[in-house]
PDB file of C-alpha atoms in Angstrom:
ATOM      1  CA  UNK A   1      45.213   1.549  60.523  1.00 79.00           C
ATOM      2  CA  UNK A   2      44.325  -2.094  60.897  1.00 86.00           C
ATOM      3  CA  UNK A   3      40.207  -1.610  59.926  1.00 83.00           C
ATOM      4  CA  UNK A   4      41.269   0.331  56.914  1.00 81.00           C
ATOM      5  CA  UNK A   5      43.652  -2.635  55.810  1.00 81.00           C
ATOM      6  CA  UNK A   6      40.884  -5.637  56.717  1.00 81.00           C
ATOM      7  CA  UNK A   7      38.526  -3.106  54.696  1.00 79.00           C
ATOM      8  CA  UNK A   8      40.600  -3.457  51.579  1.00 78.00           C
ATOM      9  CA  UNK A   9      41.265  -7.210  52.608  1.00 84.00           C
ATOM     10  CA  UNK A  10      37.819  -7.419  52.433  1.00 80.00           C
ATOM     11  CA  UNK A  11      36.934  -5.053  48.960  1.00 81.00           C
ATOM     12  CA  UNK A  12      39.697  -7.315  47.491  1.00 78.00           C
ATOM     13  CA  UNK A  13      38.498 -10.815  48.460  1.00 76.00           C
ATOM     14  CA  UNK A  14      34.451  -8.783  47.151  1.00 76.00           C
ATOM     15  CA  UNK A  15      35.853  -8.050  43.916  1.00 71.00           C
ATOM     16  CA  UNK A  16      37.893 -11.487  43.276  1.00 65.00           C
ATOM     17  CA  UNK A  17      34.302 -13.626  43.928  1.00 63.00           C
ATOM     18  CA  UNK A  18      32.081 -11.025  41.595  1.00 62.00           C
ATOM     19  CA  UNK A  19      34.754 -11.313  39.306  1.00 55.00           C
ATOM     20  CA  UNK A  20      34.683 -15.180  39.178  1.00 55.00           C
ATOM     21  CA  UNK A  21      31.111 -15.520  39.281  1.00 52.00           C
ATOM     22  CA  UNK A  22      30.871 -13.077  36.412  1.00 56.00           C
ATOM     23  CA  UNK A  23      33.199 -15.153  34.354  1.00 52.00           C
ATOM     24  CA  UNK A  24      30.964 -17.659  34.179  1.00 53.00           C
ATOM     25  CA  UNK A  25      27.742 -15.984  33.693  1.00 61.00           C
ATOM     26  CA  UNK A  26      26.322 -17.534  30.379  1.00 71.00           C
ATOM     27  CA  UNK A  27      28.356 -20.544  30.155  1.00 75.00           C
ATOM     28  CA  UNK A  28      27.073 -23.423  28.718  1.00 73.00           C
ATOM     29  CA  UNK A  29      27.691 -26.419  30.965  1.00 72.00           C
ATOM     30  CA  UNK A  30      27.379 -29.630  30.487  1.00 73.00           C
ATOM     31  CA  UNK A  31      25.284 -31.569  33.225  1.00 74.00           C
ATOM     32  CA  UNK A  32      26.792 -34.197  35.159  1.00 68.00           C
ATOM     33  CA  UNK A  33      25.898 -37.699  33.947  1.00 60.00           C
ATOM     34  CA  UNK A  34      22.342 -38.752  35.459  1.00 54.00           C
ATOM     35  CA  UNK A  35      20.081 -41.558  35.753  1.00 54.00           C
ATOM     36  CA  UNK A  36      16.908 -40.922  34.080  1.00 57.00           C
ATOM     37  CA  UNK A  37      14.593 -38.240  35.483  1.00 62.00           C
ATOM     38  CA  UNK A  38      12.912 -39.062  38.916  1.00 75.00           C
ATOM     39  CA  UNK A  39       8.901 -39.725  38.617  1.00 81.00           C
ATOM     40  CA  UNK A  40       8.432 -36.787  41.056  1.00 87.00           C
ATOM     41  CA  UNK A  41      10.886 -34.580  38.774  1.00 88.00           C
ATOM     42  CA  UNK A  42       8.885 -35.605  35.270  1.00 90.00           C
ATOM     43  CA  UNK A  43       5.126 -34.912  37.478  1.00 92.00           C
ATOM     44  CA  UNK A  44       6.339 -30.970  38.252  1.00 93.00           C
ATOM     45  CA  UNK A  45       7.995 -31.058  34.573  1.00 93.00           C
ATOM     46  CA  UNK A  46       4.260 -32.009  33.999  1.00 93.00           C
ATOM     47  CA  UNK A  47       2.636 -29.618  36.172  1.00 93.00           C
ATOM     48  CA  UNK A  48       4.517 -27.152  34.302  1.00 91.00           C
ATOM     49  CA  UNK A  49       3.754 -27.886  30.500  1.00 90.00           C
ATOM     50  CA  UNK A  50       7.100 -29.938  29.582  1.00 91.00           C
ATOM     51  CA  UNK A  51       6.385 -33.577  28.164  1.00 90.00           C
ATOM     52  CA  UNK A  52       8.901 -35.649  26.656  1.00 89.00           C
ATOM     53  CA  UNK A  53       8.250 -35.796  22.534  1.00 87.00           C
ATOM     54  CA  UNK A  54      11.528 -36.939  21.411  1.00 89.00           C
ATOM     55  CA  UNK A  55      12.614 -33.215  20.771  1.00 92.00           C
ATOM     56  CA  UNK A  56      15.091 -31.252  23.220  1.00 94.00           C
ATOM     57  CA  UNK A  57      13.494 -28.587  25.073  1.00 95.00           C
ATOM     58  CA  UNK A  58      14.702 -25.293  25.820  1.00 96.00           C
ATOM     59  CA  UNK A  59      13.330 -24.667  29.739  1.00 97.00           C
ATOM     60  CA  UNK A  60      14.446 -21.326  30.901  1.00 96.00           C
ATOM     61  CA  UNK A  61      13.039 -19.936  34.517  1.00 97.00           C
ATOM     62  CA  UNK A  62      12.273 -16.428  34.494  1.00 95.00           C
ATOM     63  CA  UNK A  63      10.441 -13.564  35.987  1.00 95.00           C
ATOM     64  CA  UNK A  64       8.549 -10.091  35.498  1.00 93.00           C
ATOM     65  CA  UNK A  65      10.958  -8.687  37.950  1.00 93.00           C
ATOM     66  CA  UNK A  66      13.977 -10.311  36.150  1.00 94.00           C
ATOM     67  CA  UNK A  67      15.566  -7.723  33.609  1.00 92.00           C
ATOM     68  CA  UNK A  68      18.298 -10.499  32.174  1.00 95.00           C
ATOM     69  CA  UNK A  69      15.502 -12.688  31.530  1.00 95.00           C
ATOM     70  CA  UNK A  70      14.399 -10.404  28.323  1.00 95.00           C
ATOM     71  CA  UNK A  71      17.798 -11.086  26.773  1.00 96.00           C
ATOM     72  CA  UNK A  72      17.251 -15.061  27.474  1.00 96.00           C
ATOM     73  CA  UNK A  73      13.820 -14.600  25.411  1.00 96.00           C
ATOM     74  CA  UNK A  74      15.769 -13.148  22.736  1.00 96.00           C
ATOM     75  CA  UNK A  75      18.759 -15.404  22.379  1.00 96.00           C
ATOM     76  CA  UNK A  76      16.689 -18.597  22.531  1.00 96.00           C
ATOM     77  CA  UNK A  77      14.059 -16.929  20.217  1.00 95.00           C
ATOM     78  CA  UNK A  78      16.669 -16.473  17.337  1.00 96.00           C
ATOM     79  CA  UNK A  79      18.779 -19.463  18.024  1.00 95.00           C
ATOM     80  CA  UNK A  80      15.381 -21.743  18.017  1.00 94.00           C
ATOM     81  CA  UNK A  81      14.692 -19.373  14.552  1.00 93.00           C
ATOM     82  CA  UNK A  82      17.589 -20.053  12.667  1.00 93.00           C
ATOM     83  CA  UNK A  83      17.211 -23.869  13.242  1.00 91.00           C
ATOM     84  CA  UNK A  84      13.883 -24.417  12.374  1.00 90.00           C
ATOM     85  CA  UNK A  85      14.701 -22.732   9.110  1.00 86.00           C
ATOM     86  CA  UNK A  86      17.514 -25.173   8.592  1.00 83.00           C
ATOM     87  CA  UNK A  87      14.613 -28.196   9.029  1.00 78.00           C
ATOM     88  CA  UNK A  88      12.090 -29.808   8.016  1.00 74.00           C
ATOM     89  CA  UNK A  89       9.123 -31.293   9.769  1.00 72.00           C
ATOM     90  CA  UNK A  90       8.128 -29.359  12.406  1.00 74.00           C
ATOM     91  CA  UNK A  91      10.046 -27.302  14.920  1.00 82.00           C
ATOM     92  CA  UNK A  92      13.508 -28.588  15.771  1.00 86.00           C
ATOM     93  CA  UNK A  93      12.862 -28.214  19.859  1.00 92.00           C
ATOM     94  CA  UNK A  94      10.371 -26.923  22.323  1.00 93.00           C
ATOM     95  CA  UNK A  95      11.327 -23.502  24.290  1.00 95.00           C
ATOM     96  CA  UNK A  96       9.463 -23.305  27.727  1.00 96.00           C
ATOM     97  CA  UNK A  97       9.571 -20.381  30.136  1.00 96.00           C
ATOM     98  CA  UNK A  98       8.423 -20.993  33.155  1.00 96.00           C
ATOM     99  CA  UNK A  99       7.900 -17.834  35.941  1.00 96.00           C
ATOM    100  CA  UNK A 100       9.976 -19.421  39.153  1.00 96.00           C
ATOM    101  CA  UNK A 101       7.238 -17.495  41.222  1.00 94.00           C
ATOM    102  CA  UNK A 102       4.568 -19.851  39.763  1.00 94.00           C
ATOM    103  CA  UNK A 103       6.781 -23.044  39.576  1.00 94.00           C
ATOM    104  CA  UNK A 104       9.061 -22.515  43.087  1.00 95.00           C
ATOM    105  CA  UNK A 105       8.937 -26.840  43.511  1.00 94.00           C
ATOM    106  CA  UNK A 106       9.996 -27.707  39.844  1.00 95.00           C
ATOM    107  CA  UNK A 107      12.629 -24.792  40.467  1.00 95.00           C
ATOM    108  CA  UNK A 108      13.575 -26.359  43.828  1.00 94.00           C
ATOM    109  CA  UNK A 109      14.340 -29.819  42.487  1.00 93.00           C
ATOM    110  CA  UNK A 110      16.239 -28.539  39.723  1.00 93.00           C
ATOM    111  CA  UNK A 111      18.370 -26.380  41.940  1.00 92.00           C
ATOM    112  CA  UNK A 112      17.811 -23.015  40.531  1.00 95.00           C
ATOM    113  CA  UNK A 113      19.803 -20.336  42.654  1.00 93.00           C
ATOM    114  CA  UNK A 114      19.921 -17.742  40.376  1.00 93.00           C
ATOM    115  CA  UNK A 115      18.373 -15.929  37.329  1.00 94.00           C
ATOM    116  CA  UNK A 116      17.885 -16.260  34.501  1.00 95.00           C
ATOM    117  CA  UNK A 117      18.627 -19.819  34.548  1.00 96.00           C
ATOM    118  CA  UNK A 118      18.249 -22.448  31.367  1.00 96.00           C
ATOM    119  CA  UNK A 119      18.376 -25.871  31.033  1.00 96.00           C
ATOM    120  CA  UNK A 120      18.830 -27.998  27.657  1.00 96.00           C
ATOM    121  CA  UNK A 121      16.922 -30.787  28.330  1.00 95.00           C
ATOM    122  CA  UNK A 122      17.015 -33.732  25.494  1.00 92.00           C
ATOM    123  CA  UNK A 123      13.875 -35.964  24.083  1.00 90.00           C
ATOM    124  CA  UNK A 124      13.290 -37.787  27.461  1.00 90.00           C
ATOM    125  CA  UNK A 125      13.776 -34.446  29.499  1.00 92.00           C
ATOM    126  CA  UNK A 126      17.190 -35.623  30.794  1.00 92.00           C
ATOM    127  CA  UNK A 127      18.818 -32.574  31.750  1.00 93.00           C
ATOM    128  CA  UNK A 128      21.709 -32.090  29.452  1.00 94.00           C
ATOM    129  CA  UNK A 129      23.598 -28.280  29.770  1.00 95.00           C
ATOM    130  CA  UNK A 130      22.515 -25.746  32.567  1.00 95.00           C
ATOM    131  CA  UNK A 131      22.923 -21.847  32.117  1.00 94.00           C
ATOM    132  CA  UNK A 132      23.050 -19.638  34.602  1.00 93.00           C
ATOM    133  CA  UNK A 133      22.814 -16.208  33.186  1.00 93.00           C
ATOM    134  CA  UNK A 134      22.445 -14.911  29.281  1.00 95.00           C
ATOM    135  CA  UNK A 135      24.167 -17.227  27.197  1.00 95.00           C
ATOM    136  CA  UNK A 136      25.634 -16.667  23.879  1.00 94.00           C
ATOM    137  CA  UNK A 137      23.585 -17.733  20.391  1.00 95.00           C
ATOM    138  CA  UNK A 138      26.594 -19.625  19.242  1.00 95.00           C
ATOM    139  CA  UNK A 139      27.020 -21.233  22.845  1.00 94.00           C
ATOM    140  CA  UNK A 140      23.406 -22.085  22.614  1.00 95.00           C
ATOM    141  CA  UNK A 141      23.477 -23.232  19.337  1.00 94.00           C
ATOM    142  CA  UNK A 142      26.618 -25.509  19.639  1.00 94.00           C
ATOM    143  CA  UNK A 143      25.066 -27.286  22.662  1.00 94.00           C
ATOM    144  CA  UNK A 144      21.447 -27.842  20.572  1.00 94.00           C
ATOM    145  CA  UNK A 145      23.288 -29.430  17.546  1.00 92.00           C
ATOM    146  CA  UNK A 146      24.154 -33.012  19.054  1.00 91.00           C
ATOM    147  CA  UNK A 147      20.801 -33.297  20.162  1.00 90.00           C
ATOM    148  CA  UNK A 148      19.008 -32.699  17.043  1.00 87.00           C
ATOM    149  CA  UNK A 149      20.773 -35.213  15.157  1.00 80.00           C
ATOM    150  CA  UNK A 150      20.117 -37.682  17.605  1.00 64.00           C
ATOM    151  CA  UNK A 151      16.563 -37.342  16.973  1.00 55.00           C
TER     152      UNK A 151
END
């Protein structure tokens, strides 16, 4: 009788964590405040194709094995659509996928534990909103906004 009431003990406690990690699957959060990117942090950002240009960048870490990762593409695809449309003067930020397989050190410093992750960086590749998960167009969009007028 006792191993059959630790067992649901346990299921319970199993089911409350997935539940609150699910929760926040695909929230857009804001990065704690941070002094400006390290020079060994901007040399794998390097390595890996991201330069500061003055426009935010979209960075998502991905892979073939990943199946989340398509629905990433897609979200950041059409967000990234609609506002160029709504500009003019080139494209209103820079998306970068990066495989983690090929990029484990830049994925290392930046903490990735899970993915798909994403991270809004702004024009000097300050890491400003991190996504673990899918997030939501409007989500995306809303966090993308303050940054483009700050351009």
């Amino acid at each position: 009788m006792t191993a059959v009431v630790v067992l649901l003990i346990a299921v319970a406690a199993t089911v409350a964590v997935g539940l609150a990690l699910r929760a926040r699957a695909g929230q857009v959060r804001a990065s704690a405040p941070a002094p400006a990117a390290s020079d060994d942090r901007l040399g794998l950002l390097a390595e890996a194709g991201v330069t500061a240009t003055g426009r935010p960048v979209v960075l998502h870490f991905s892979a073939d094995w990943c199946g989340p990762c398509a629905a990433v593409r897609r979200v950041v695809g059409q967000v990234l659509t609609k506002l160029d449309a709504s500009r003019t003067g080139g494209p209103a930020a820079l998306e970068v996928e990066l495989d983690i397989d090929e990029s484990p050190a830049l994925a290392k410093t930046l903490s990735v534990l899970s993915l798909p992750t994403t991270f809004i960086l702004d024009g000097d590749l300050t890491e400003r909103f991190r996504i673990s998960g899918v997030p939501s167009a409007t989500d995306l969009e809303v966090a993308l906004l303050p940054l483009l007028e700050t351009e």
